[in-house]
Amino acid sequence: MANFTRRKFIQAAGSVAAVSTLGFPAIVGAASKKVVVVGGGVGGGTAAKYIRMADPSIEVTLIEPNKTYYTCFLSNEVLSGHRKIETIMVNYKGLEKHGVKVVHDTVVDIDAAGKMVKTHGGKTFAYDRCVVAPGISFKDNIEGYDAAAMKAMPHAWKAGDQTRILRQQLEDMADGGVVAIAAPPNPFRCPPGPYERATQIAMYLQKHKPSSKVLILDSKDKFSKFGLFQQAFKRHFPNHIEWVAAKDGGKVTRVDAKTNTMYVGDTAHKVAVANVIPAQQAGAIAIKAGLTDDKGWCPIDGRTFESTMHKGVHVIGDASVAKPLPKSGYAANSEGKTAAAAIVALLNGEQPGDPSLVNTCYSIVGPNDAISVAMVYDLKEGKLSKVKGSGGLTPKDSSPEMRAREVEYAYSWFENIKNDSWG
Ligand SMILES: Cc1cc2nc3c(=O)[nH]c(=O)nc-3n(C[C@H](O)[C@H](O)[C@H](O)COP(=O)(O)OP(=O)(O)OC[C@H]3O[C@@H](n4cnc5c(N)ncnc54)[C@H](O)[C@@H]3O)c2cc1C
């Protein structure tokens, strides 16, 4: 639960409060319907924009620390050198054009009972409905992976500086070295991501450091699009990618950043570049606000994405428990729209309708070669469910032309999702 009370909040708000004609303290700028969105990633951006588009009488404030956001999607292409980091950068001007009030600050507390949000900068924001979309934070499942180790052995699982560090390390390494990826246990952000990353890095090594290879040390025995990835590894990188399942000694439990060594039990892997992706949980603010269950994720009502822990707070994106939807950008965008529609209905005294959600995840796994998984979801007996017969995987016997077309679809999807979420 939030550790500041409604009374304390009103005291704190005194500095920004005006006295109304009736003599009651009124929060400056009080409007009849207010939504505060915590986090300006793909989920938060989408929700903020779609609420404003559906009902411009609702005041929407989006709180996000960074002035620029780097998409994780296609960040693996930055690692391979196929794209510049500037191409995965978005800003908040598009949302402002929709009338979203963007505040660059960090939310440090959410008082669900008092319906208020407090920021690091000392501001407080009252809301009628709050959307929480803080993405992920990391668990301490790997001994020695502290703040210093994170710089030496970057996760690059939040795009931006971490992506830059990992790319630089790949450029700096000598030919003949091993690039090891420690893949996380389920559930985690972007289930196909570590394996697409392996193929992207292998493309770079094949061309620039041909005696080097990628070693995937996995905490799992299987992963998303398993058969399709195994095919792609063989098709393009028979000598450049090695995958080790957990049962065969893949589960990294400890690292030593000083010597760039990953340990699986007592077995040491001293490598040239170490990409360590720890186990994950909801973003720290969701945990602090008491929105998480014992596994560290936020349970929600699938119709509205309203938290089952705190009324009036909707959790979307990676932080939420939205199974069978994956923790993906496309799912976060779809959840943002679902929550937006529900919030607009609720604030106007109406019943939220039945949601329909969608996800497609493309993985670019070789030159002119991509694979995908797609699915539509709806609500059955109150639970988010896959719609039978919808979506599917790239067929295992797909032609090179078909897979080349999937690369074009991936790039087109990327432009569309950026525009839809922040444009
Ligand atoms: C390598 C990689 C590749 C990927 N590829 C794809 C892909 O091809 N397709 C796809 O659909 N998905 C992909 N994803 C997954 C996708 O990036 C995530 O699922 C998506 O970003 C989740 O959106 P979100 O809004 O929940 O969180 P985020 O996008 O992480 O946004 C969270 C935001 O909240 C802000 N925040 C956090 N705490 C606070 C706070 N206390 N106060 C204010 N703001 C806060 C953060 O600064 C951040 O901007 C990929 C991920 C990775 C790592």
PDB file of C-alpha atoms and ligand atoms in Angstrom, residues 37-46 62-66 68-77 79 92 103 105-110 117-119 132-136 155-159 188-194 196-197 225 277 280 283-286 316-320 326-333 335 359-364 410 413-414 417 422, ligand 1:
ATOM      1  CA  VAL A  37      -1.145   7.455 -16.640  1.00  0.00           C
ATOM      2  CA  VAL A  38       2.053   6.166 -15.013  1.00  0.00           C
ATOM      3  CA  GLY A  39       4.656   5.319 -17.662  1.00  0.00           C
ATOM      4  CA  GLY A  40       4.930   6.537 -21.251  1.00  0.00           C
ATOM      5  CA  GLY A  41       5.953   3.289 -22.920  1.00  0.00           C
ATOM      6  CA  VAL A  42       3.871   1.567 -25.525  1.00  0.00           C
ATOM      7  CA  GLY A  43       1.053   0.637 -23.119  1.00  0.00           C
ATOM      8  CA  GLY A  44       0.828   3.995 -21.324  1.00  0.00           C
ATOM      9  CA  GLY A  45       1.221   6.030 -24.508  1.00  0.00           C
ATOM     10  CA  THR A  46      -1.574   4.122 -26.234  1.00  0.00           C
ATOM     11  CA  LEU A  62       0.956  11.066 -18.453  1.00  0.00           C
ATOM     12  CA  ILE A  63       3.946  10.861 -16.108  1.00  0.00           C
ATOM     13  CA  GLU A  64       7.188   9.517 -17.558  1.00  0.00           C
ATOM     14  CA  PRO A  65      10.775  10.315 -16.471  1.00  0.00           C
ATOM     15  CA  ASN A  66      12.382  10.269 -19.915  1.00  0.00           C
ATOM     16  CA  THR A  68      12.716  10.182 -25.296  1.00  0.00           C
ATOM     17  CA  TYR A  69      11.675   6.555 -25.328  1.00  0.00           C
ATOM     18  CA  TYR A  70      13.595   3.830 -27.139  1.00  0.00           C
ATOM     19  CA  THR A  71      11.517   0.935 -28.416  1.00  0.00           C
ATOM     20  CA  CYS A  72      12.812  -2.493 -27.501  1.00  0.00           C
ATOM     21  CA  PHE A  73      11.215  -3.701 -30.700  1.00  0.00           C
ATOM     22  CA  LEU A  74      13.840  -3.737 -33.423  1.00  0.00           C
ATOM     23  CA  SER A  75      16.544  -2.869 -30.873  1.00  0.00           C
ATOM     24  CA  ASN A  76      18.139  -6.224 -31.741  1.00  0.00           C
ATOM     25  CA  GLU A  77      18.812  -4.737 -35.179  1.00  0.00           C
ATOM     26  CA  LEU A  79      22.987  -4.698 -31.960  1.00  0.00           C
ATOM     27  CA  TYR A  92       5.976  12.729 -26.641  1.00  0.00           C
ATOM     28  CA  VAL A 103       4.953  15.481 -17.161  1.00  0.00           C
ATOM     29  CA  ASP A 105       8.943  12.942 -13.568  1.00  0.00           C
ATOM     30  CA  THR A 106       8.997   9.599 -11.761  1.00  0.00           C
ATOM     31  CA  VAL A 107       6.026   8.344  -9.798  1.00  0.00           C
ATOM     32  CA  VAL A 108       7.154   7.320  -6.324  1.00  0.00           C
ATOM     33  CA  ASP A 109       3.811   6.411  -4.781  1.00  0.00           C
ATOM     34  CA  ILE A 110       0.215   5.664  -5.683  1.00  0.00           C
ATOM     35  CA  VAL A 117      -0.206   9.866  -7.365  1.00  0.00           C
ATOM     36  CA  LYS A 118       2.983  11.359  -5.958  1.00  0.00           C
ATOM     37  CA  THR A 119       6.169  12.082  -7.908  1.00  0.00           C
ATOM     38  CA  VAL A 132      -0.210   1.954 -14.415  1.00  0.00           C
ATOM     39  CA  ALA A 133       2.121   0.860 -17.233  1.00  0.00           C
ATOM     40  CA  PRO A 134       5.660   0.772 -15.820  1.00  0.00           C
ATOM     41  CA  GLY A 135       6.938  -2.261 -17.747  1.00  0.00           C
ATOM     42  CA  ILE A 136       9.315  -4.598 -15.937  1.00  0.00           C
ATOM     43  CA  HIS A 155      20.992  -6.880 -20.207  1.00  0.00           C
ATOM     44  CA  ALA A 156      19.835  -4.527 -22.990  1.00  0.00           C
ATOM     45  CA  TRP A 157      16.316  -5.598 -22.005  1.00  0.00           C
ATOM     46  CA  LYS A 158      15.286  -1.937 -21.662  1.00  0.00           C
ATOM     47  CA  ALA A 159      16.393  -0.200 -24.817  1.00  0.00           C
ATOM     48  CA  PHE A 188       9.474 -12.430 -19.221  1.00  0.00           C
ATOM     49  CA  ARG A 189       9.195  -9.529 -21.654  1.00  0.00           C
ATOM     50  CA  CYS A 190       9.210 -10.611 -25.321  1.00  0.00           C
ATOM     51  CA  PRO A 191       9.386 -14.434 -25.261  1.00  0.00           C
ATOM     52  CA  PRO A 192      11.125 -14.710 -28.699  1.00  0.00           C
ATOM     53  CA  GLY A 193      13.468 -11.764 -27.972  1.00  0.00           C
ATOM     54  CA  PRO A 194      16.628 -13.541 -26.708  1.00  0.00           C
ATOM     55  CA  GLU A 196      16.021 -13.160 -32.274  1.00  0.00           C
ATOM     56  CA  ARG A 197      18.913 -11.375 -30.550  1.00  0.00           C
ATOM     57  CA  LYS A 225       8.580 -20.401 -31.798  1.00  0.00           C
ATOM     58  CA  ILE A 277      19.029 -11.057 -18.950  1.00  0.00           C
ATOM     59  CA  GLN A 280      11.632 -10.335 -14.345  1.00  0.00           C
ATOM     60  CA  GLY A 283       7.999  -2.378 -12.672  1.00  0.00           C
ATOM     61  CA  ALA A 284       9.075  -1.245  -9.185  1.00  0.00           C
ATOM     62  CA  ILE A 285       6.246   1.279  -8.736  1.00  0.00           C
ATOM     63  CA  ALA A 286       3.625  -1.449  -9.228  1.00  0.00           C
ATOM     64  CA  ILE A 316      -1.564  -2.725 -18.619  1.00  0.00           C
ATOM     65  CA  GLY A 317       1.431  -3.967 -20.579  1.00  0.00           C
ATOM     66  CA  ASP A 318       4.215  -6.198 -19.329  1.00  0.00           C
ATOM     67  CA  ALA A 319       3.412  -5.512 -15.658  1.00  0.00           C
ATOM     68  CA  SER A 320      -0.049  -7.109 -15.842  1.00  0.00           C
ATOM     69  CA  PRO A 326       2.375 -12.514 -24.127  1.00  0.00           C
ATOM     70  CA  LYS A 327       4.398  -9.681 -22.634  1.00  0.00           C
ATOM     71  CA  SER A 328       4.861  -7.881 -25.938  1.00  0.00           C
ATOM     72  CA  GLY A 329       4.637  -4.355 -27.292  1.00  0.00           C
ATOM     73  CA  TYR A 330       1.730  -5.224 -29.545  1.00  0.00           C
ATOM     74  CA  ALA A 331      -0.138  -6.784 -26.601  1.00  0.00           C
ATOM     75  CA  ALA A 332       0.607  -3.685 -24.473  1.00  0.00           C
ATOM     76  CA  ASN A 333      -0.823  -1.501 -27.257  1.00  0.00           C
ATOM     77  CA  GLU A 335      -4.340  -3.641 -23.672  1.00  0.00           C
ATOM     78  CA  ASN A 359      -0.874  -9.712 -30.923  1.00  0.00           C
ATOM     79  CA  THR A 360       1.704 -10.451 -33.585  1.00  0.00           C
ATOM     80  CA  CYS A 361       5.404 -10.883 -32.827  1.00  0.00           C
ATOM     81  CA  TYR A 362       7.851 -10.837 -35.709  1.00  0.00           C
ATOM     82  CA  SER A 363      11.418 -12.083 -35.324  1.00  0.00           C
ATOM     83  CA  ILE A 364      13.981 -11.218 -37.971  1.00  0.00           C
ATOM     84  CA  ALA A 410       7.798  -6.496 -39.529  1.00  0.00           C
ATOM     85  CA  TRP A 413       4.264  -3.107 -38.228  1.00  0.00           C
ATOM     86  CA  PHE A 414       7.059  -1.154 -36.512  1.00  0.00           C
ATOM     87  CA  ILE A 417       2.832   0.674 -33.808  1.00  0.00           C
ATOM     88  CA  TRP A 422       2.732   7.872 -29.625  1.00  0.00           C
TER      89      TRP A 422
HETATM   90  C1  LIG B   1      14.965  -7.066 -27.334  1.00  0.00           C
HETATM   91  C2  LIG B   1      13.483  -6.904 -27.304  1.00  0.00           C
HETATM   92  C3  LIG B   1      12.770  -7.011 -28.494  1.00  0.00           C
HETATM   93  C4  LIG B   1      11.382  -6.845 -28.489  1.00  0.00           C
HETATM   94  N1  LIG B   1      10.698  -6.977 -29.666  1.00  0.00           N
HETATM   95  C5  LIG B   1       9.356  -6.879 -29.679  1.00  0.00           C
HETATM   96  C6  LIG B   1       8.628  -7.039 -30.894  1.00  0.00           C
HETATM   97  O1  LIG B   1       9.200  -7.268 -31.957  1.00  0.00           O
HETATM   98  N2  LIG B   1       7.282  -6.912 -30.846  1.00  0.00           N
HETATM   99  C7  LIG B   1       6.619  -6.654 -29.694  1.00  0.00           C
HETATM  100  O2  LIG B   1       5.396  -6.540 -29.726  1.00  0.00           O
HETATM  101  N3  LIG B   1       7.287  -6.498 -28.514  1.00  0.00           N
HETATM  102  C8  LIG B   1       8.614  -6.616 -28.479  1.00  0.00           C
HETATM  103  N4  LIG B   1       9.305  -6.466 -27.293  1.00  0.00           N
HETATM  104  C9  LIG B   1       8.550  -6.308 -26.033  1.00  0.00           C
HETATM  105  C10 LIG B   1       8.109  -4.882 -25.773  1.00  0.00           C
HETATM  106  O3  LIG B   1       9.187  -3.987 -25.863  1.00  0.00           O
HETATM  107  C11 LIG B   1       7.461  -4.760 -24.392  1.00  0.00           C
HETATM  108  O4  LIG B   1       6.543  -5.792 -24.235  1.00  0.00           O
HETATM  109  C12 LIG B   1       6.756  -3.415 -24.254  1.00  0.00           C
HETATM  110  O5  LIG B   1       7.708  -2.389 -24.246  1.00  0.00           O
HETATM  111  C13 LIG B   1       5.900  -3.352 -22.994  1.00  0.00           C
HETATM  112  O6  LIG B   1       5.296  -2.109 -22.905  1.00  0.00           O
HETATM  113  P1  LIG B   1       4.979  -1.445 -21.482  1.00  0.00           P
HETATM  114  O7  LIG B   1       4.242  -0.193 -21.789  1.00  0.00           O
HETATM  115  O8  LIG B   1       4.389  -2.438 -20.575  1.00  0.00           O
HETATM  116  O9  LIG B   1       6.407  -1.121 -20.880  1.00  0.00           O
HETATM  117  P2  LIG B   1       7.555  -0.159 -21.437  1.00  0.00           P
HETATM  118  O10 LIG B   1       7.444  -0.021 -22.896  1.00  0.00           O
HETATM  119  O11 LIG B   1       8.835  -0.649 -20.857  1.00  0.00           O
HETATM  120  O12 LIG B   1       7.233   1.242 -20.806  1.00  0.00           O
HETATM  121  C14 LIG B   1       7.305   1.469 -19.434  1.00  0.00           C
HETATM  122  C15 LIG B   1       7.524   2.960 -19.209  1.00  0.00           C
HETATM  123  O13 LIG B   1       7.215   3.264 -17.873  1.00  0.00           O
HETATM  124  C16 LIG B   1       8.166   4.189 -17.400  1.00  0.00           C
HETATM  125  N5  LIG B   1       8.199   4.081 -15.941  1.00  0.00           N
HETATM  126  C17 LIG B   1       8.638   3.047 -15.203  1.00  0.00           C
HETATM  127  N6  LIG B   1       8.505   3.325 -13.897  1.00  0.00           N
HETATM  128  C18 LIG B   1       7.948   4.553 -13.818  1.00  0.00           C
HETATM  129  C19 LIG B   1       7.584   5.397 -12.725  1.00  0.00           C
HETATM  130  N7  LIG B   1       7.766   5.024 -11.456  1.00  0.00           N
HETATM  131  N8  LIG B   1       7.036   6.608 -13.010  1.00  0.00           N
HETATM  132  C20 LIG B   1       6.840   7.017 -14.301  1.00  0.00           C
HETATM  133  N9  LIG B   1       7.177   6.246 -15.362  1.00  0.00           N
HETATM  134  C21 LIG B   1       7.727   5.036 -15.116  1.00  0.00           C
HETATM  135  C22 LIG B   1       9.465   3.791 -18.092  1.00  0.00           C
HETATM  136  O14 LIG B   1      10.396   4.866 -18.136  1.00  0.00           O
HETATM  137  C23 LIG B   1       8.963   3.383 -19.464  1.00  0.00           C
HETATM  138  O15 LIG B   1       8.997   4.451 -20.392  1.00  0.00           O
HETATM  139  C24 LIG B   1      10.693  -6.590 -27.279  1.00  0.00           C
HETATM  140  C25 LIG B   1      11.425  -6.464 -26.080  1.00  0.00           C
HETATM  141  C26 LIG B   1      12.801  -6.638 -26.096  1.00  0.00           C
HETATM  142  C27 LIG B   1      13.561  -6.483 -24.807  1.00  0.00           C
END
